[in-house]
Short mmCIF file of C-alpha atoms in Angstrom, two decimals:
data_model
loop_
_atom_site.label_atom_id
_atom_site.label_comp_id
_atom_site.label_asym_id
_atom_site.label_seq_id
_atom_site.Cartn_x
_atom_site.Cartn_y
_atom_site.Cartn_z
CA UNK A 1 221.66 112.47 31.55
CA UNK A 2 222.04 115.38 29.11
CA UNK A 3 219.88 117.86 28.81
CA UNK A 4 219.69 121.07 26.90
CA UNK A 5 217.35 123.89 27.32
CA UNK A 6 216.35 126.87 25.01
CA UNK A 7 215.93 130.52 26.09
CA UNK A 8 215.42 133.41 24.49
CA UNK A 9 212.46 136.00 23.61
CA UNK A 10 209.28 134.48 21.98
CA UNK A 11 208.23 137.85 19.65
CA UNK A 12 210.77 139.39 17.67
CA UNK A 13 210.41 142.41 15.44
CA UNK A 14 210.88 142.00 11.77
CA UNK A 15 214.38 143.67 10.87
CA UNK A 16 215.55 143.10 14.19
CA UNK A 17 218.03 139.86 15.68
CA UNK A 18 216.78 137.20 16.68
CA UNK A 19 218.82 135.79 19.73
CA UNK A 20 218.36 132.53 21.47
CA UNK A 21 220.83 130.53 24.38
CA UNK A 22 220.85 126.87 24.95
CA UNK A 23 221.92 125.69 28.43
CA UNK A 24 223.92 122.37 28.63
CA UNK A 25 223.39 120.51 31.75
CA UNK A 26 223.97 116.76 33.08
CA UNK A 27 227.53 117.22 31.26
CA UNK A 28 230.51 119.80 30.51
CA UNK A 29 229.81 121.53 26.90
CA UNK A 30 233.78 121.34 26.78
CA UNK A 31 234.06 117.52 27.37
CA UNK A 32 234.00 114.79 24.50
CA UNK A 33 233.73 115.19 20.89
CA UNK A 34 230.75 117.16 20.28
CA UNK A 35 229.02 119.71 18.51
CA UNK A 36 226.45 122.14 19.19
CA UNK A 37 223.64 122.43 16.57
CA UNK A 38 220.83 124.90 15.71
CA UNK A 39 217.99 123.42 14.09
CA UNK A 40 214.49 125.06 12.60
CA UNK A 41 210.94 124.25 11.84
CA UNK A 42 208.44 126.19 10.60
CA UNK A 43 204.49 125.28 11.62
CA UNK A 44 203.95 122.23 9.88
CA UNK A 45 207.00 121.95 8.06
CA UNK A 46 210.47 120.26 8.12
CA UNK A 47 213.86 120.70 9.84
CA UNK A 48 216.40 123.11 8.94
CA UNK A 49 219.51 122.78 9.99
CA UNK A 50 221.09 126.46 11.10
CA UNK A 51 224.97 125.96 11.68
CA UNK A 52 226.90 124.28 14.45
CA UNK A 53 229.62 125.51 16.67
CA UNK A 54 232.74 123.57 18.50
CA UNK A 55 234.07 124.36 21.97
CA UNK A 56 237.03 125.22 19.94
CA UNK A 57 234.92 128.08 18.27
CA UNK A 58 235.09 126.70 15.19
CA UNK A 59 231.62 127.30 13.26
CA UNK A 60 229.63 125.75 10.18
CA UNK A 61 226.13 127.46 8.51
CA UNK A 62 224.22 126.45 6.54
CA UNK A 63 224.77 128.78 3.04
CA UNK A 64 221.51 129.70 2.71
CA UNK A 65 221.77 131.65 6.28
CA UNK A 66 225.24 132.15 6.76
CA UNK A 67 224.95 135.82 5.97
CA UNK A 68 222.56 136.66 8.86
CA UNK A 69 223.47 133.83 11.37
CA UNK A 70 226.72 133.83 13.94
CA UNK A 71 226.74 130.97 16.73
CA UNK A 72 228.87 131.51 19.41
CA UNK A 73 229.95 129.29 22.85
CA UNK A 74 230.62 130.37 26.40
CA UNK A 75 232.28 127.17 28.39
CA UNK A 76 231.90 129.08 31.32
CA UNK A 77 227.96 129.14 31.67
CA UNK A 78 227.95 125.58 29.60
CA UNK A 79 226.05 127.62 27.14
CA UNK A 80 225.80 128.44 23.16
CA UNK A 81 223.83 130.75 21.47
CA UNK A 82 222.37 131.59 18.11
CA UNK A 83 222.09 134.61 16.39
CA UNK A 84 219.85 135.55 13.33
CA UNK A 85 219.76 139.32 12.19
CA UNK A 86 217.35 140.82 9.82
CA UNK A 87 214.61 138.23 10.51
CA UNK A 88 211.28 138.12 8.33
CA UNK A 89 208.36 136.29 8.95
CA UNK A 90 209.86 133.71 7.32
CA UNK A 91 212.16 133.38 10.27
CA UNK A 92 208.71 131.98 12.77
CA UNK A 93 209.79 128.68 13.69
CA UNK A 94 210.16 126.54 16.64
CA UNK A 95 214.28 126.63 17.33
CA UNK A 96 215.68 123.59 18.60
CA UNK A 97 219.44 123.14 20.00
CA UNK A 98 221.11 119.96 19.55
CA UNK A 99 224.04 117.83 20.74
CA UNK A 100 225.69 116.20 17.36
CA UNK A 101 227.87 113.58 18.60
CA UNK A 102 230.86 112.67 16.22
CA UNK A 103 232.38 108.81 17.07
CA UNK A 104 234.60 106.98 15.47
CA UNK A 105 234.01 103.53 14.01
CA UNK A 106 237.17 101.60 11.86
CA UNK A 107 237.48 103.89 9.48
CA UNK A 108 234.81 106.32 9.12
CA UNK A 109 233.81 109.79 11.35
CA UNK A 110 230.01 109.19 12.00
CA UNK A 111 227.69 111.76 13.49
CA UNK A 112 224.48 112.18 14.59
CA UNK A 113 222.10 114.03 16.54
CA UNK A 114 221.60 112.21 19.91
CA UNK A 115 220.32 114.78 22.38
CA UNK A 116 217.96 117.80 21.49
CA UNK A 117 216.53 120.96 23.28
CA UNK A 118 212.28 121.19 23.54
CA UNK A 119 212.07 123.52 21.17
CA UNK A 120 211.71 127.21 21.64
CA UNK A 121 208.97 128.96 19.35
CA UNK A 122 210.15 132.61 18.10
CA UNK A 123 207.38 134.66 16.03
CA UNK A 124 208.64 137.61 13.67
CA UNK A 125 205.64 139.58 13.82
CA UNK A 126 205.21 144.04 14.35
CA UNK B 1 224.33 121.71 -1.60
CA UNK B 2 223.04 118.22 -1.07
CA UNK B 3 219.40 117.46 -1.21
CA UNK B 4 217.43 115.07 0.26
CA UNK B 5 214.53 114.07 -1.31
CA UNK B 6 212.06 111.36 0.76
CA UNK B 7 209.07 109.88 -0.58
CA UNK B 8 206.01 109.39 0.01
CA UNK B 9 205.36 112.70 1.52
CA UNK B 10 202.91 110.65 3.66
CA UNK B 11 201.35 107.36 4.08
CA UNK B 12 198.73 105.62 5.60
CA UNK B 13 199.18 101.63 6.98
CA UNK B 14 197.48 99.34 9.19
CA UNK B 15 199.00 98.23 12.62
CA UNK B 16 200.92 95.04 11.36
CA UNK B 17 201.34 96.55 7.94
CA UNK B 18 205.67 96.52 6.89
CA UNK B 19 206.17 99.96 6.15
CA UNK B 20 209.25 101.77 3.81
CA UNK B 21 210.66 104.88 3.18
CA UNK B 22 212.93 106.23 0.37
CA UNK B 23 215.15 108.67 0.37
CA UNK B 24 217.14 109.70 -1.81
CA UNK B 25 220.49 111.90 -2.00
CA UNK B 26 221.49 114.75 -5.01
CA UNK B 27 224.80 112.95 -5.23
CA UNK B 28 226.61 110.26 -3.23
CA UNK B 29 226.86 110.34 0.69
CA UNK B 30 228.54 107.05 1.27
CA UNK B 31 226.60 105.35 4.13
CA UNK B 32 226.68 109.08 6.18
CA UNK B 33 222.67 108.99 6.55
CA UNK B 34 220.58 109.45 9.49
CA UNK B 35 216.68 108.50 10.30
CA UNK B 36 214.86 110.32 12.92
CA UNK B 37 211.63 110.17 14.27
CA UNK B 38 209.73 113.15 15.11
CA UNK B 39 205.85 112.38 17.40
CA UNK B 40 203.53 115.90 17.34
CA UNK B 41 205.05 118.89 19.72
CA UNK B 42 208.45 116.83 20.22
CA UNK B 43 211.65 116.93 19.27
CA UNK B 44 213.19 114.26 16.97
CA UNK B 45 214.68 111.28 18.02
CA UNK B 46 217.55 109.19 16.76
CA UNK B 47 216.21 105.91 15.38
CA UNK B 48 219.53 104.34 12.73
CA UNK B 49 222.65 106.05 12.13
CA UNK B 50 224.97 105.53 9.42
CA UNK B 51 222.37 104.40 7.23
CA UNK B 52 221.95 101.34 9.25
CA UNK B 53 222.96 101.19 12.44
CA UNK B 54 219.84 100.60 15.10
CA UNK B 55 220.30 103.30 17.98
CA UNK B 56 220.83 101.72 21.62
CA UNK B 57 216.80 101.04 22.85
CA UNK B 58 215.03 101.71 19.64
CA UNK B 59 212.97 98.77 18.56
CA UNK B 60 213.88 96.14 16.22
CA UNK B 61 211.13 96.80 13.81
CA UNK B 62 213.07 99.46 12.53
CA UNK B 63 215.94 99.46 10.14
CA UNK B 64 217.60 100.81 7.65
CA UNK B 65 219.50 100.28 4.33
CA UNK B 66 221.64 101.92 1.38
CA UNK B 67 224.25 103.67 0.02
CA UNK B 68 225.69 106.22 -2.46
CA UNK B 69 222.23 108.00 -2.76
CA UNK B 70 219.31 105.57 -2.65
CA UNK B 71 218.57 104.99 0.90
CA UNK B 72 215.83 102.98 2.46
CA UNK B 73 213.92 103.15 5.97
CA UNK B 74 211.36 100.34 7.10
CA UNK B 75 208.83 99.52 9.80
CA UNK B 76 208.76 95.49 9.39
CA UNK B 77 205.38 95.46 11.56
CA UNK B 78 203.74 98.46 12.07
CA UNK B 79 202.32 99.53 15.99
CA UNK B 80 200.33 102.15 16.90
CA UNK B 81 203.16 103.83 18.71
CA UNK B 82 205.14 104.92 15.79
CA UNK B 83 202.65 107.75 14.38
CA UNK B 84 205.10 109.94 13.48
CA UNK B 85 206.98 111.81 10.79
CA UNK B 86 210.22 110.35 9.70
CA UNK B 87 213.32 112.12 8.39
CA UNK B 88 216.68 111.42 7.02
CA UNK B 89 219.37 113.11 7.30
CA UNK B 90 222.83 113.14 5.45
CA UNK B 91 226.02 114.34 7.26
CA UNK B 92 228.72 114.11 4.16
CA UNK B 93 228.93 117.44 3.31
CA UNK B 94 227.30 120.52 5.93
CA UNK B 95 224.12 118.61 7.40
CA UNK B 96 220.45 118.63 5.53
CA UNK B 97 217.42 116.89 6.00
CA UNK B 98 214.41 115.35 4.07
CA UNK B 99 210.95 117.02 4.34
CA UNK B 100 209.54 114.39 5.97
CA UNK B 101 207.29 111.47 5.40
CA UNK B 102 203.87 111.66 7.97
CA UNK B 103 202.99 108.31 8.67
CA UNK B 104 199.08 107.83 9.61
CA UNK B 105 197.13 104.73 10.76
CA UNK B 106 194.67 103.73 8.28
#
């Protein structure tokens, strides 16, 4: 069974990077076709995605982010990790990491989000 | 960018009660929608993929339907159990979700 656990510090300054890790276990992050996801959500609001990253290294943000976010993998530690410079206040959410499975079925790529992290709340506060 | 636009915001049913949510896309996704459920303090779950598909264990009460960029999500007989907030999710182009419908026991 998968599972995939979020680290990281709980207060962060504003102006400062936010940095969290999400630890893979019950599987190699290497093995299959799979992605690795960052997700938000604010108190009482809905998800955001963040960006994704292959084992390859090959990333995707979301545009409204990509200037402050990098995702990055290590294979070795069956880990990935998010990083969000210049946070605000607007940046207090609960961070979730994701597994976004990609399968093939006749003739169409589908994916979907089929194993996700608790949840790791980060408040951008002085 | 592709929006996602879900209605109602929230709703309120009786246990038995069918149950549907839209959702609808800023231009056409094909059939590459998600539905997820999400229960207070946990993480989403995968209910239907690819607009339709059930996920393996998930209750056949719930389903899903459409294409293009009318989509449609539906409890045939609501339980108590599924107070929750719903959202879909498209996968065509980046990845971006609805804001949610809160669904309530009356």
């Amino acid at each position: 069974q998968v599972q995939l656990q979020e680290s990281g510090p709980g207060l962060v300054k504003p102006s400062q990077t936010l940095s969290l890790t999400c630890t893979v276990s019950g599987g190699s992050i290497s093995s299959g076709s799979y992605y690795w996801s960052w997700i938000r959500q604010p108190a009482g609001k809905g998800l955001e995605w963040i960006g994704r990253i292959y084992t390859s290294g090959s990333t995707n943000y979301n545009p409204s982010l990509k200037s402050r976010v990098t995702i990055s993998v290590d294979t070795s530690k069956n880990q990935f990790s998010l990083k969000l410079s210049s946070v605000t206040a607007a940046d207090t959410a609960v961070y979730y990491c994701a597994r976004e499975r990609s399968r093939w079925i006749l003739s169409s790529n589908l994916y979907y989000f089929d194993y996700w992290g608790q949840g790791t709340l980060v408040t951008v506060s002085s | 960018d592709i929006q996602m636009t879900q209605s109602p915001s929230s709703l309120s049913a009786s246990v038995g009660d069918r149950v549907t949510i839209t959702c609808q896309a800023s231009q056409d996704i094909s059939n590459y929608l998600n539905w997820y459920q999400q229960k207070p303090g946990k993480a989403p779950k995968l209910l239907i993929y690819d607009a339709s598909n059930l996920e393996t264990g998930v209750p056949s009460r719930f389903s899903g339907s459409g294409s293009g960029t009318d989509f449609t999500f539906t409890i045939s007989s609501l339980q108590p159990e599924d107070i929750a907030t719903y959202y879909c999710q498209q996968y065509d182009n980046l990845r971006t979700f609805g804001q949610g419908t809160k669904l309530e026991i009356k």
